[in-house]
Structure formats: C-alpha cells, structure tokens
Amino acid sequence: MKSKAAIFTEIGKPLIVDEIEVDDPGPTECLVKLDATGLCHTEIWYMGGGDSVDYAAMSPRVLGHEGGGVVVKAGSQVTSLKEGDHVVPLYISECGTCVECRSPETNLCSYLDDKGYYEGVMPDGKPRFHWHGQDVKHFMGTSTFSQYTVVPEVALAKIREDAPLDRVCLLGCAITTGVGAVLWTAKVQPGASVAVFGCGPIGLNVVQGARIAGAGKIIAVDLKPERLQMAKELGATHLINAKEHGGTGTGAVKELTGGGADFSFEATGNTAVMRQAFESVRYGGGKCVLIGVARTGEEVSLTPRMLIAGRVLTGTAFGGCKGRSQLPELVDYYMDGSLKIDEMVTKEIGLEQINEAFEWMKQDQGYRYIVKY
Amino acid sequence: MKSKAAIFTEIGKPLIVDEIEVDDPGPTECLVKLDATGLCHTEIWYMGGGDSVDYAAMSPRVLGHEGGGVVVKAGSQVTSLKEGDHVVPLYISECGTCVECRSPETNLCSYLDDKGYYEGVMPDGKPRFHWHGQDVKHFMGTSTFSQYTVVPEVALAKIREDAPLDRVCLLGCAITTGVGAVLWTAKVQPGASVAVFGCGPIGLNVVQGARIAGAGKIIAVDLKPERLQMAKELGATHLINAKEHGGTGTGAVKELTGGGADFSFEATGNTAVMRQAFESVRYGGGKCVLIGVARTGEEVSLTPRMLIAGRVLTGTAFGGCKGRSQLPELVDYYMDGSLKIDEMVTKEIGLEQINEAFEWMKQDQGYRYIVKY
C-alpha cells in the first residue's frame, strides 16, 4: 500500500516528504490509518543527532510518535482490536504479562525490548516500510509521520470513537507525560503543593494534572511571561518568573510553601533546573519528579544531605501511564472538559509543512503543531 | 548533681574525662542515669571539625547519642515517663503533633528545631551542664557521654525493662538507622532483592533489616573480606568484594539480579559509592536509599536518564524510625533473637578509655565499642 510520509535520511537535513510503500501487518500487528500526528521536540532532538544510535544503520527512518488513527487491518493473531477501532499508538507498550506490566510501580513494559523496538523493525526482524527499493526503519514503534503505519497490538491503546483523533493524538506523548507524571508517578494528593519548573508543552500539562488531582497550590516557574500566563489559564495558582529571582525559582517556591513544596516537577531538560526543582521540595517526604530529557553526557549534581533529610528524587517516562489500560481515562478527562487540549494547539498543518513547523518549534513559537493527514 | 563525663573542648583534641555538674530537669525534661553509651563515627566527624557550626560558641560540649538508661527524675509537666522507666534517648524526637509526626512519610519531627536543639541548649535556652563554672553545651539533644544527662520527654523512647541497656543503647543510632532504612524508609517486601554497599556498623544492620524483612537476595558489597564474612553471618546471601570487580559492585549486583536490584542501600558516605549504589537498582521502580553522610561540600552526580527510567533515589535519617512509637519494636526483635546486637560489640570499655577507642575506630578495627558507666 502507498502512504505519504516524511522521511528522515540524515542528521541535520530536513525530512523528505514523499510516498512510501507500507507492507501488510504481521500476525501480532495492526495497520493503522492515521488522522493526525503531533510534532514533538524528541524528533528535533533525534534529527539533530542527539540519540546515541548508529544513524547510518538506522536511516532512512520514519519518525513520529503522537498519532491518532483507525485500525484498517488487524493481524491474524490480534485479539483485542479489529478494523474500525480508534487507536493511539504507544511508544511504551503494555503487554500485560511482563514483570513491569505486573508491577504497580512502573509502566516500562519490556515486552518489545528484544523484539526489534530498538532496531527499528517489527518483531520478525523486518521493517514494514520501503522507499525506492530501500527498507525504511520504524521509530519508537509508532512512526506516525506516515499516514499508514504498522504497530504491534500491545502498543495500541483503543479509545472511544467520539473523541476527535486530531486532538487526542497528543495523548501519545506530551499530554500524557505531563498529566501522568502527576497522577501516576507522583500520585499527588488533594491539597498538596506542587511546583512546576518549565511551562512548555510538558510543564503546562503538569499544571493541568495538578489541577485535576486537586492540588492546593500550583506554582508555575518559567522565564517567559506568556508561558506563565498560559499556565495560569490551565490552572496555576501562583506564577514565578525566575528571571526576577536571580534565575532560579527555588527560593520563591520555598517562600510560597513555607519551606518547600510537597512535589516538584522538572520539565525543561536543563540539569541546572533539575537541581533547582529538587532543592525546592520540603524536607521529610518532598518528592521531585524529573521529566525533561537532558543532553547526552550531562549530569545532575546534588548534595546528599538533602536526600538524607527525606527528599525523594525520581523520574518519569510517558507519565508512568500504562498506555492500553490508563490512556483511555485521559480521553475521558478531555471529553468531559477537565483536560484542555484545544487551547494548546497553535496550528494545524499539512505534512508538507512539517520542516517549517519544526523551525517554529526551535524558536519556541507557540505550543503544539498538528499534522492533519 | 555530679556526673562523670567526657568533654569536647576543641577541634582535634581528645575529650577530657572529668566531673561535671548536672542541673535538675526542666518541666518538660527528664534526668536520665545512663548505663551505657555507644561510640559512633558521628562524634569522630564532629571532633575533627566536620560540622558547620561555630565551634568556639558551641564549646565545651558533651557529645554522645547512643545511650541506654533509667529515668531518675521527671520534670513537673512530664506525663508519659516516670522515675525508674527504662529509656533510649532520641536525637530525632517524636512529639506526635507536628506536621512531620502526623505524616506517615517521615520521622523528621520538627518540634525541637526552634527550641534550642541546634544551639545545644534545652527549651528554656540554657544548658543543664556546667564545668568549672562554665556552661557546657548539649549535643543532638542527647549528650550520652555524661553518666547523668537531661533530655526532653519527646526525645526519650520508653522501652521494656528486661532489655539489657548496654546492648539496646545501640538502637539510639546505628542499628535503628540500618534496620529502619529497610523496614521504614524503603519498605522492603518479602522476596525482594537488596544490595548493601558498605558493611560497616550501619551496612551490617541494613543486612539484618533485609533478613528481618524477608528479602530474597541480600547482596553485601565491601572491600574487606572480614566485613563480608560478618555480613554473611548476619544474613547476606551473596558477597561481592568490589576490589575484585574494578572497585565497584554495580556490575556484579546487576548480574546477580538479572538487571538490577529492587533496592540498594549506601552506607559508606562516599559519593562515588552513592552513585554505584544508585546505578545498581533496576529500571522501572528500583529504589536506592542513601544512609552514609558525605563530607561537607561533596556532591553526588547522576545521569538523569537513569531516573527517567523509573529509578528512585532517596535518603534516610535514623532509618525513618519514629523513635517513641517504633524503636520499641526493634527492642522486641532483639529480645526474640531476630536482631543480633551482641555479635557486633567488639569491646566494652570504661569512660576513661574513650579517646583510645576512637583511635581504634579511625583505624576501622572491629565494629562497635560500648562505654559502660
């Protein structure tokens, strides 16, 4: 089958928008026709050479991991999905049977780890994409920059059919990461104080998660007034422009919370800010959750005594969300109005504008861009 | 009242064993006659100038914080203790009413924080010790290097009277710190895998705690064969001499646990070992607890991605033990034979040998030294 796609070929080069060939799904996979995909900074990071993979061996490749679509063909052994089901592809699968899936503490399903996930192929060791006679690698198991994509059954969350796919596609990464970090990783309790360091697309969803969790104080920290204003619209009760506090929100958060927040979240990927977020939680049980992805080789440095005094440092991937079972809850939050998505969509574009949109993102213009197929 | 005591006067100088004057307890305090006190590395650290206090202002001072004794006089407002009660002084109080005492997440009672604890005085702002006409400061609210000491009621754990005071005195610090880190901070579940980095007096008690918690694998890591042997006697199921693995136990722990331990504990105070302990826990929920106290100014450095992958880093003080309510449980474990103490007592000494014993400790000779009054 033919599919339009945006193809990564080389570090630092724009994606090539062209037609590719997509194979039928294997027995445990589905062919999905995407309605839309979000554009995430992870792709910018990858396209810039940030990953530690062998780029030559992994190219060409179809990137993309925030999709919303409909199953058009289910593999012969697929039991939980059928043609016509609405789905969000998951870059962290949920097989339901591995050690991690059976643990209540983690969402990091390891089922696909030795089944081609990291090699950019499907479980039989081959990719389902081809271009000018060449194999094309998958990315994060999702490859949503192709209108038709093939995804293993365990990596597809079935969602309700009345949810608009060009909005809930964003649950494929950013929104779930931010909201889930609050609900599932930190398990924020009603009335708790929450500090959010960084109000970009992830941090804003942490703010939303804190509002949904019923946090008492939601303190947003950023350097840009317009982002702080957006945080306020999404639920922040206090705004701190770190520029006005010597470049760090730590002191102001401690002052607003009488010594330290119950929870802090870091959503910038900057290791200095990670430390600031950690140091802003209260002694005796204050918890800091890292969400931002630091550059390869960068480290975060801490004073051990702050840990001895009962602070907890952890991190989250995909918001601790077990995708197949928990992502549908977030769709419900969107449909009942408690989770805002539309407000964060800056622009809808066609696939041919994808490189232009990445440039806007690099300049921190707006929040979220969505490709409509 | 006269009391024999070992008095700290100056950084780097031996303690002076002499007679001091001890006042009557204030209304919320008790006068305690100690039967014995342990010697801990915290005193060596303090005597060497490791603390950040103003030493001139805080000297002379009576150190010591691992005591076992009997109440000889209770202040007029003391309600929970009376003459003859057996007690262990607590350097972390449990008032039962502060924010921290009401939280199930922490034992760091803040009740005494602004009541002279850090100034080395009792709640009325004065010390109860005098020497040659000079005031003598308290230390950690316990000052167990004086046979008679004055301690606030909220910082005295009442214990059963059949427990030998010259053994359970060690519950005042090291044993509770190690065992409690497992039971109360990490909450190790039966069957879990546990790695213990450092098998000194604290780490050995982590091993014991893991055994009491029913851990499946208890992996002891140290550089000294005799310490590893002791760990084995106290419950370790696997021994790793880090010297035989390039100076780090991380790789060997990961191999023994199929990818990483469920829990690791760091009990050396060395920041490089802290990192090794952190890196030895499994992705998706592995938890590392720091116990050792690093030197002032030293930091621990981490790769943020290891946190993003669901690892948790925290620390513990006094093993997360709420002293008045939980320390008696450990006395029961000792009395029923499940908690070993006698095996770790290297030598009992008289107070006049205290400086000599500190020298043995600096040379890592043996495990625990106990002063019998």
XYZ file of C-alpha atoms in Angstrom:
746
model
C 0.000 0.000 0.000
C 1.158 3.535 -0.788
C 1.360 6.106 2.004
C 2.520 9.656 2.199
C 5.276 10.086 4.738
C 8.035 12.393 5.973
C 11.334 10.502 5.822
C 14.443 11.123 7.882
C 17.617 10.457 5.915
C 20.499 12.256 7.589
C 21.420 14.275 10.702
C 20.715 17.948 10.231
C 18.763 17.505 6.990
C 15.066 18.326 6.558
C 12.671 15.391 6.345
C 11.772 14.360 2.812
C 8.034 14.305 2.177
C 7.365 11.531 -0.306
C 5.342 8.410 -0.913
C 6.479 5.138 0.687
C 5.341 1.523 0.449
C 3.734 0.016 3.552
C 3.505 -3.784 3.961
C 0.618 -5.686 5.458
C 0.795 -6.052 9.225
C 2.404 -9.177 10.693
C 0.278 -11.599 12.745
C 0.579 -9.610 16.012
C 0.414 -6.146 14.411
C -2.171 -3.741 13.039
C -2.141 -1.455 10.034
C -3.378 1.955 11.228
C -4.579 4.856 9.091
C -3.651 8.000 10.991
C -5.877 11.030 11.046
C -3.252 13.286 12.612
C 0.102 13.405 14.372
C 1.680 15.852 16.759
C 5.206 17.190 16.383
C 7.387 16.762 19.457
C 10.803 18.039 20.467
C 12.000 14.440 20.611
C 12.035 14.415 16.816
C 14.059 17.645 16.744
C 16.467 16.073 19.199
C 16.738 12.955 17.056
C 17.082 14.856 13.772
C 19.868 16.921 15.312
C 21.893 13.803 16.121
C 21.021 13.703 19.837
C 20.413 9.969 20.010
C 23.266 7.522 20.552
C 22.181 5.100 17.798
C 24.164 4.325 14.647
C 22.438 6.837 12.397
C 23.798 5.315 9.197
C 22.361 1.904 10.063
C 19.048 3.407 11.208
C 18.408 5.530 8.089
C 16.180 6.120 6.248
C 13.565 6.198 9.004
C 10.003 7.330 9.581
C 9.855 9.341 12.790
C 6.778 10.480 14.744
C 5.116 9.181 17.891
C 1.965 11.195 18.618
C -0.709 9.731 16.431
C -4.443 9.208 16.411
C -5.976 6.853 13.888
C -8.187 3.956 12.912
C -7.281 0.287 12.510
C -7.663 -0.693 8.856
C -6.272 -4.198 9.102
C -5.613 -6.416 12.118
C -3.006 -9.223 12.003
C -4.183 -12.849 12.145
C -3.311 -13.294 15.848
C -4.629 -9.932 17.016
C -7.465 -10.464 19.503
C -8.136 -7.134 21.204
C -8.517 -4.894 18.143
C -10.460 -5.013 14.905
C -10.931 -2.968 11.752
C -12.524 0.372 12.557
C -11.274 0.650 16.133
C -9.916 4.062 17.089
C -6.409 3.908 18.496
C -3.489 5.922 19.820
C -0.092 4.271 19.122
C 2.091 3.848 22.215
C 5.842 4.190 22.311
C 5.739 2.321 25.616
C 3.764 -0.844 25.059
C 1.595 -2.611 27.617
C 1.726 -6.361 27.079
C 0.127 -7.054 30.449
C 2.331 -10.028 31.188
C 5.970 -8.897 31.652
C 7.497 -8.209 35.080
C 6.990 -4.466 34.631
C 3.363 -4.720 33.498
C 2.592 -6.825 36.557
C 4.242 -4.265 38.856
C 2.101 -1.375 40.086
C 5.239 0.767 40.302
C 6.165 1.101 36.662
C 4.786 1.428 33.151
C 8.021 0.472 31.445
C 6.780 -2.647 29.658
C 9.791 -4.631 28.466
C 7.913 -6.944 26.092
C 9.144 -5.384 22.847
C 12.691 -4.689 24.062
C 14.201 -7.710 22.326
C 11.644 -7.779 19.525
C 13.060 -5.119 17.246
C 11.939 -1.998 19.107
C 15.456 -0.597 19.356
C 16.474 -1.854 15.923
C 13.613 -0.016 14.228
C 11.952 -3.175 12.938
C 8.872 -5.252 13.717
C 9.045 -8.490 15.787
C 10.017 -10.615 12.755
C 13.150 -8.504 12.362
C 11.967 -6.619 9.266
C 10.562 -3.153 8.727
C 7.138 -2.705 7.096
C 8.218 0.448 5.250
C 10.073 0.709 1.916
C 11.147 3.632 -0.236
C 12.707 3.459 -3.686
C 13.503 -0.204 -3.055
C 15.173 0.511 0.292
C 13.989 -0.659 3.711
C 12.876 2.198 5.947
C 13.218 1.883 9.732
C 10.454 2.352 12.293
C 10.855 4.815 15.173
C 9.695 4.311 18.763
C 7.474 1.532 17.475
C 4.997 4.145 16.217
C 6.310 6.037 13.112
C 3.379 8.394 12.923
C 4.949 10.569 10.220
C 3.488 8.095 7.732
C -0.261 8.271 7.109
C -0.378 4.461 7.171
C 1.742 2.845 9.838
C 2.167 -0.632 11.303
C 2.178 -1.020 15.088
C 2.219 -4.125 17.343
C -1.129 -4.826 19.025
C 0.438 -4.393 22.506
C 1.402 -0.837 21.541
C -2.047 0.386 20.534
C -4.432 1.942 23.046
C -8.055 1.550 21.987
C -10.031 4.716 22.667
C -13.657 5.841 22.438
C -14.850 6.683 18.932
C -16.400 10.045 19.704
C -13.036 11.599 20.621
C -11.523 13.749 17.845
C -8.379 11.982 16.652
C -6.666 15.260 15.718
C -6.741 16.289 19.365
C -6.305 13.096 21.367
C -3.308 12.209 19.179
C -1.409 14.446 21.610
C -2.103 11.899 24.335
C 0.504 9.827 22.505
C 3.208 11.796 24.292
C 3.238 15.298 25.747
C -0.116 15.466 27.492
C 0.070 12.016 28.987
C 3.667 12.629 30.060
C 2.754 15.810 31.944
C -0.616 14.822 33.368
C 0.506 11.261 34.100
C 3.615 12.433 35.971
C 1.220 13.999 38.475
C -1.433 11.289 38.595
C 0.586 8.092 38.232
C 4.252 8.783 39.022
C 3.995 11.313 41.857
C 0.450 10.381 42.921
C -0.266 13.960 44.034
C -2.890 14.128 46.765
C -5.683 16.710 47.004
C -4.491 19.838 48.789
C -0.800 19.225 48.125
C 1.550 21.975 46.953
C 3.056 21.490 43.509
C 5.855 23.435 41.793
C 6.302 23.102 38.028
C 9.683 24.129 36.605
C 9.252 24.920 32.917
C 5.942 25.767 31.258
C 6.472 24.410 27.778
C 4.217 21.750 26.280
C 5.080 19.236 29.016
C 5.080 21.577 32.017
C 1.706 23.024 31.045
C 0.276 19.540 31.210
C 1.837 19.024 34.620
C -0.106 22.124 35.651
C -3.269 20.542 34.248
C -2.534 17.270 36.007
C -2.074 19.094 39.306
C -5.427 20.835 38.815
C -7.144 17.520 38.020
C -5.503 15.943 41.103
C -6.894 18.739 43.276
C -3.571 20.247 44.325
C -3.891 23.164 46.729
C -1.092 25.326 45.380
C 0.114 25.049 41.790
C 3.233 27.165 41.352
C 4.393 27.670 37.771
C 8.029 28.684 37.165
C 9.301 29.895 33.802
C 11.301 32.715 32.236
C 8.618 33.813 29.763
C 5.589 35.850 30.834
C 3.398 34.442 28.048
C 4.067 30.873 29.151
C 3.292 31.786 32.744
C 0.049 33.373 31.566
C -0.837 30.158 29.737
C -0.035 28.187 32.896
C -2.443 30.400 34.789
C -5.194 29.713 32.267
C -4.624 25.984 32.691
C -4.755 26.056 36.484
C -1.621 27.539 38.050
C -2.423 29.433 41.257
C 0.968 31.161 41.588
C 3.393 32.346 38.920
C 7.136 32.827 39.354
C 9.265 34.412 36.673
C 12.671 33.015 37.579
C 14.295 35.977 35.818
C 13.066 38.151 38.666
C 14.657 35.825 41.246
C 18.232 35.530 40.059
C 17.410 32.839 37.509
C 16.013 30.273 39.922
C 12.541 29.619 41.257
C 13.748 27.633 44.271
C 13.737 30.425 46.841
C 10.351 31.745 45.761
C 8.795 28.261 45.838
C 10.145 27.678 49.332
C 8.757 31.009 50.457
C 5.312 30.342 48.955
C 5.126 26.909 50.570
C 6.590 27.651 53.975
C 9.819 25.731 53.445
C 9.358 23.606 50.360
C 6.719 22.154 48.056
C 5.243 18.704 48.570
C 6.010 17.933 44.927
C 8.095 19.490 42.184
C 8.328 18.612 38.506
C 11.146 19.481 36.126
C 10.102 19.890 32.503
C 12.986 21.652 30.774
C 15.705 19.023 30.380
C 18.224 21.507 31.790
C 20.293 19.845 34.522
C 20.710 23.091 36.485
C 16.932 23.421 36.621
C 16.669 19.784 37.713
C 18.732 20.682 40.744
C 16.616 23.767 41.413
C 13.451 21.687 41.251
C 14.914 19.080 43.608
C 16.010 21.710 46.105
C 12.559 23.281 46.150
C 10.785 20.356 47.833
C 10.259 20.140 51.553
C 12.390 18.039 53.861
C 10.716 14.937 55.197
C 8.998 13.446 52.160
C 9.103 16.145 49.466
C 9.233 14.483 46.053
C 10.827 15.770 42.842
C 9.989 14.174 39.502
C 12.272 14.713 36.501
C 10.513 14.698 33.136
C 12.789 16.674 30.815
C 15.379 14.747 28.838
C 18.905 16.082 29.382
C 21.502 16.129 26.636
C 23.633 13.012 26.409
C 26.566 13.276 28.812
C 25.031 15.918 31.048
C 24.602 15.077 34.704
C 22.661 16.407 37.635
C 24.599 17.095 40.815
C 23.078 17.000 44.289
C 24.010 17.491 47.920
C 23.462 14.076 49.535
C 22.356 15.642 52.807
C 19.215 16.922 51.093
C 18.299 13.312 50.368
C 19.189 12.140 53.876
C 16.657 14.703 55.054
C 13.924 12.657 53.438
C 13.599 14.147 49.972
C 12.849 11.823 47.084
C 14.146 12.182 43.531
C 12.707 10.187 40.691
C 11.763 10.498 37.059
C 9.012 9.522 34.724
C 8.610 8.310 31.159
C 5.233 8.729 29.469
C 3.898 9.927 32.824
C 4.026 6.485 34.367
C 0.999 5.668 32.200
C 0.245 2.054 31.399
C -0.987 3.040 27.969
C -3.583 0.456 26.986
C -5.344 0.470 30.341
C -4.876 4.055 31.517
C -4.690 6.313 28.454
C -8.459 5.989 27.866
C -9.013 7.706 31.261
C -7.297 10.797 29.883
C -9.523 10.715 26.808
C -12.474 10.817 29.208
C -10.960 13.838 31.006
C -10.691 15.589 27.643
C -14.237 14.719 26.633
C -15.706 15.921 29.960
C -13.793 19.202 29.702
C -11.412 18.793 32.618
C -8.382 18.256 30.394
C -7.694 21.067 27.940
C -6.097 20.210 24.619
C -7.541 22.639 22.052
C -6.070 25.598 23.935
C -2.562 24.288 23.319
C -2.885 23.648 19.605
C -1.083 26.524 17.934
C -1.628 25.463 14.330
C -2.759 22.593 12.154
C -0.579 21.976 9.130
C -0.285 19.631 6.202
C 2.549 17.084 6.115
C 4.393 19.163 3.525
C 4.817 21.940 6.133
C 6.478 19.655 8.668
C 10.007 21.036 8.332
C 8.741 24.598 8.613
C 6.853 23.735 11.801
C 9.975 22.224 13.338
C 11.708 25.549 12.723
C 8.894 27.366 14.575
C 9.302 24.927 17.455
C 13.049 25.504 17.608
C 12.271 29.187 18.041
C 9.842 28.369 20.880
C 6.932 29.814 18.897
C 3.597 28.611 20.218
C 2.915 25.253 21.810
C 1.747 22.387 19.691
C 1.645 21.800 15.951
C -0.502 19.081 14.465
C -0.162 17.467 11.067
C -3.552 16.606 9.583
C -3.351 13.813 7.007
C 24.410 16.703 90.876
C 27.871 15.500 89.951
C 28.375 13.298 86.885
C 31.380 11.860 85.175
C 31.593 12.918 81.576
C 33.841 13.150 78.529
C 34.018 16.772 77.439
C 34.757 18.132 73.984
C 36.712 21.374 74.120
C 38.434 21.919 70.773
C 38.684 20.512 67.247
C 41.315 17.788 67.000
C 41.830 17.492 70.781
C 40.972 14.372 72.812
C 37.882 14.543 75.015
C 38.587 15.463 78.644
C 37.218 12.918 81.115
C 36.203 14.841 84.204
C 33.346 15.513 86.590
C 30.646 17.988 85.559
C 27.609 19.490 87.308
C 24.177 18.489 86.013
C 21.115 20.623 86.795
C 17.656 19.341 87.603
C 15.500 18.722 84.518
C 13.195 21.494 83.324
C 9.409 20.945 83.392
C 9.286 19.043 80.069
C 12.550 17.151 80.532
C 13.875 14.105 82.358
C 17.123 13.450 84.161
C 18.424 10.080 82.941
C 21.125 7.923 84.521
C 22.821 6.111 81.682
C 24.014 2.564 81.980
C 25.983 2.643 78.741
C 26.646 4.557 75.540
C 27.877 3.546 72.119
C 30.634 5.368 70.258
C 29.666 6.434 66.751
C 31.590 7.863 63.816
C 29.441 10.968 64.055
C 31.432 12.001 67.113
C 34.716 11.439 65.263
C 33.356 13.559 62.425
C 32.326 16.286 64.867
C 35.585 16.190 66.846
C 37.521 16.515 63.601
C 35.732 19.756 62.711
C 33.328 18.226 60.190
C 30.236 20.090 61.342
C 29.443 23.581 60.060
C 28.639 25.043 63.499
C 30.595 27.800 65.227
C 32.842 25.517 67.285
C 34.029 28.311 69.595
C 30.461 29.203 70.544
C 29.461 25.543 70.937
C 32.337 24.517 73.227
C 32.748 22.990 75.741
C 30.216 20.336 74.828
C 29.139 16.869 75.914
C 28.846 14.639 72.841
C 27.274 11.179 72.560
C 23.970 9.974 71.194
C 23.641 6.213 71.692
C 22.532 5.779 75.265
C 20.510 3.388 77.367
C 19.437 4.423 80.834
C 16.868 4.872 83.534
C 14.799 7.956 84.359
C 15.833 9.249 87.781
C 13.775 12.418 87.793
C 10.882 13.544 85.579
C 10.065 17.240 85.081
C 6.833 18.634 86.531
C 4.955 18.576 83.186
C 6.212 15.193 82.026
C 3.264 12.824 81.622
C 4.496 9.790 79.712
C 7.529 8.896 81.814
C 8.281 8.389 85.494
C 11.232 7.546 87.738
C 12.512 4.070 87.027
C 11.400 3.884 83.387
C 13.983 2.471 81.007
C 14.692 4.751 78.087
C 16.758 5.270 74.946
C 17.439 8.963 74.191
C 16.485 10.032 70.669
C 18.355 12.528 68.551
C 15.231 12.767 66.418
C 12.339 13.480 68.733
C 8.754 12.358 68.255
C 6.356 14.950 69.605
C 3.375 13.367 67.905
C 1.812 16.677 66.929
C 4.000 18.471 64.367
C 3.377 18.245 60.607
C 6.112 15.641 60.236
C 4.910 13.448 63.121
C 1.440 13.426 61.581
C 2.829 12.405 58.198
C 3.336 8.695 57.532
C 6.169 9.583 55.166
C 8.746 10.983 57.546
C 10.205 10.673 61.025
C 11.831 14.097 60.997
C 9.932 15.636 63.914
C 10.455 19.390 63.838
C 9.177 20.108 67.352
C 12.564 20.853 68.939
C 14.006 22.691 65.932
C 13.416 26.148 67.359
C 13.691 25.058 70.983
C 17.451 25.003 71.406
C 18.234 21.731 69.652
C 20.682 23.325 67.232
C 22.044 25.740 69.838
C 22.983 22.935 72.214
C 20.609 24.073 74.964
C 17.319 22.937 76.490
C 13.979 24.571 75.552
C 14.441 27.419 78.072
C 17.595 28.460 76.210
C 20.035 27.216 78.859
C 22.206 24.104 79.080
C 21.876 21.770 82.081
C 25.617 21.043 82.183
C 28.370 23.093 83.864
C 32.100 22.578 84.279
C 34.474 24.731 86.295
C 31.853 27.483 86.369
C 31.336 27.374 82.595
C 28.186 26.361 80.742
C 28.585 23.140 78.731
C 26.539 22.614 75.559
C 24.311 19.637 74.787
C 24.769 17.624 71.569
C 21.996 16.179 69.402
C 19.676 16.656 72.367
C 21.128 13.515 73.953
C 24.694 14.072 75.289
C 25.222 10.481 76.328
C 28.921 10.955 77.151
C 27.769 12.108 80.597
C 26.556 9.418 83.010
C 23.705 11.715 84.001
C 22.074 13.601 81.172
C 18.969 15.734 80.668
C 16.706 15.007 77.701
C 13.296 16.411 76.662
C 10.431 13.991 77.234
C 9.613 13.956 73.484
C 13.131 12.661 72.816
C 13.010 9.632 75.101
C 11.750 6.252 73.895
C 10.424 4.139 76.741
C 11.485 0.515 76.386
C 10.807 -2.786 78.141
C 12.738 -3.274 81.376
C 14.088 -6.731 80.669
C 16.221 -5.496 77.764
C 19.918 -5.037 78.645
C 20.662 -1.320 78.451
C 24.292 -1.898 77.459
C 23.082 -3.543 74.245
C 19.908 -1.729 73.252
C 21.753 1.586 73.714
C 22.945 0.917 70.152
C 19.354 1.330 68.987
C 19.966 5.014 69.667
C 21.665 5.273 66.302
C 23.463 2.692 64.174
C 21.182 -0.309 64.455
C 17.974 1.625 64.038
C 19.459 3.575 61.142
C 20.382 0.414 59.266
C 17.408 -1.781 60.112
C 14.938 1.081 59.881
C 16.196 2.128 56.439
C 14.956 -1.255 55.236
C 11.736 -1.519 57.232
C 10.510 2.078 57.301
C 12.229 4.093 54.587
C 12.468 1.552 51.759
C 9.656 -0.704 52.976
C 11.361 -3.767 51.511
C 8.893 -6.509 50.650
C 9.409 -10.246 51.197
C 11.275 -11.826 48.308
C 12.822 -8.569 47.084
C 16.488 -8.304 46.082
C 18.600 -5.980 48.222
C 22.154 -4.733 47.654
C 24.086 -3.209 50.546
C 27.073 -1.026 49.682
C 29.390 -0.858 52.683
C 29.393 -3.389 55.523
C 30.469 -1.228 58.420
C 28.321 -0.813 61.537
C 25.441 0.688 59.520
C 25.569 -1.563 56.478
C 25.627 -4.701 58.621
C 22.376 -3.564 60.151
C 20.917 -2.990 56.710
C 21.761 -6.646 56.067
C 19.933 -7.574 59.270
C 16.975 -5.427 58.330
C 16.781 -7.115 54.936
C 16.793 -10.506 56.608
C 14.049 -9.456 59.024
C 12.010 -8.068 56.086
C 12.300 -11.420 54.318
C 14.329 -10.225 51.335
C 15.036 -12.962 48.786
C 18.558 -11.919 47.854
C 20.777 -9.922 50.207
C 23.933 -8.888 48.391
C 26.695 -7.409 50.560
C 29.360 -5.257 48.888
C 32.575 -4.217 50.639
C 36.335 -4.122 50.111
C 37.245 -6.136 53.214
C 36.823 -9.927 53.382
C 36.271 -9.898 57.167
C 33.405 -7.441 56.860
C 31.837 -9.515 54.125
C 32.157 -12.583 56.339
C 30.372 -10.713 59.137
C 27.651 -9.703 56.664
C 27.198 -13.357 55.792
C 26.797 -14.265 59.452
C 24.113 -11.594 59.802
C 22.120 -12.711 56.781
C 23.777 -11.785 53.482
C 23.125 -14.401 50.804
C 25.713 -13.133 48.322
C 29.071 -11.415 48.906
C 30.845 -9.098 46.485
C 34.341 -7.854 47.124
C 34.376 -4.721 44.981
C 38.175 -4.945 44.760
C 37.729 -7.968 42.533
C 35.384 -6.029 40.231
C 37.374 -2.905 39.418
C 36.383 -1.141 42.631
C 32.626 -1.170 42.083
C 29.907 -3.633 42.972
C 27.438 -2.287 40.407
C 28.106 -4.743 37.597
C 28.137 -7.759 39.888
C 24.871 -6.706 41.555
C 23.216 -6.279 38.162
C 24.428 -9.708 37.099
C 23.205 -11.387 40.286
C 19.785 -9.769 39.992
C 19.195 -10.050 36.261
C 19.482 -6.346 35.526
C 19.375 -4.528 38.836
C 18.341 -4.926 42.467
C 14.897 -3.959 43.717
C 16.585 -1.949 46.475
C 20.069 -0.705 47.205
C 21.475 0.991 50.299
C 24.589 3.105 50.538
C 26.325 3.037 53.906
C 29.787 4.484 53.368
C 29.293 8.245 52.937
C 31.469 8.112 49.821
C 29.748 9.960 46.969
C 31.288 7.694 44.306
C 29.785 4.690 46.078
C 26.440 6.516 46.285
C 26.428 6.650 42.508
C 27.386 2.983 42.257
C 24.544 2.052 44.595
C 22.069 4.135 42.595
C 23.184 2.617 39.313
C 22.755 -0.900 40.660
C 18.951 -0.775 41.009
C 16.627 -1.977 38.308
C 14.831 0.280 35.881
C 11.127 0.655 36.493
C 10.866 1.143 40.234
C 14.282 0.244 41.663
C 14.924 2.294 44.780
C 18.249 3.482 46.229
C 18.455 4.751 49.799
C 21.431 6.844 50.897
C 22.395 6.450 54.550
C 26.035 7.482 54.735
C 26.827 11.108 55.481
C 29.085 12.696 52.864
C 31.710 15.263 53.720
C 30.502 18.847 53.628
C 30.747 20.196 50.099
C 30.814 16.815 48.377
C 28.118 16.083 45.840
C 26.687 13.070 44.114
C 26.389 13.206 40.347
C 23.825 11.236 38.354
C 22.722 10.641 34.787
C 19.154 11.990 34.645
C 18.089 9.320 32.166
C 18.523 6.665 34.857
C 15.869 8.485 36.870
C 13.580 8.953 33.856
C 13.686 5.166 33.561
C 11.831 4.909 36.845
C 14.579 4.635 39.423
C 14.056 6.335 42.771
C 16.751 7.974 44.891
C 16.131 8.956 48.470
C 17.842 9.008 51.838
C 17.131 8.228 55.432
C 17.937 9.630 58.829
C 17.630 7.338 61.846
C 16.146 4.736 59.497
C 12.892 6.620 59.095
C 12.086 5.495 62.657
C 9.561 7.450 64.653
C 11.511 6.813 67.818
C 8.997 6.795 70.640
C 6.463 4.638 68.835
C 8.667 2.394 66.678
C 12.006 1.901 68.464
C 10.398 -0.491 70.998
C 9.610 -2.862 68.086
C 13.336 -3.217 67.479
C 13.909 -3.981 71.166
C 11.415 -6.815 70.721
C 13.332 -8.100 67.669
C 16.479 -8.145 69.785
C 14.807 -9.915 72.680
C 13.290 -12.615 70.435
C 16.663 -13.234 68.783
C 15.895 -11.994 65.285
C 18.008 -8.848 65.660
C 21.644 -9.503 66.527
C 23.475 -6.930 68.633
C 25.923 -8.841 70.832
C 27.755 -10.152 67.747
C 28.679 -6.602 66.778
C 30.032 -5.468 70.131
C 33.804 -5.547 69.783
C 34.667 -4.342 73.286
C 33.206 -2.760 76.393
C 35.314 -0.013 77.878
C 35.296 2.463 80.753
C 34.746 6.144 80.014
C 38.440 6.852 80.592
C 39.278 4.733 77.524
C 37.025 6.714 75.208
C 39.777 8.506 73.285
C 41.642 5.271 72.780
C 38.516 3.611 71.401
C 38.002 6.458 68.929
C 41.505 5.755 67.626
C 40.613 2.094 67.100
C 37.514 3.189 65.215
C 39.522 5.520 62.994
C 41.627 2.507 62.064
C 38.468 0.517 61.264
C 39.264 -2.007 63.993
C 36.207 -4.041 64.957
C 32.621 -2.816 64.868
C 31.125 -1.305 67.986
C 32.618 -0.031 71.227
C 30.444 0.497 74.261
C 31.212 2.646 77.300
C 29.854 1.099 80.493
C 29.261 3.683 83.221
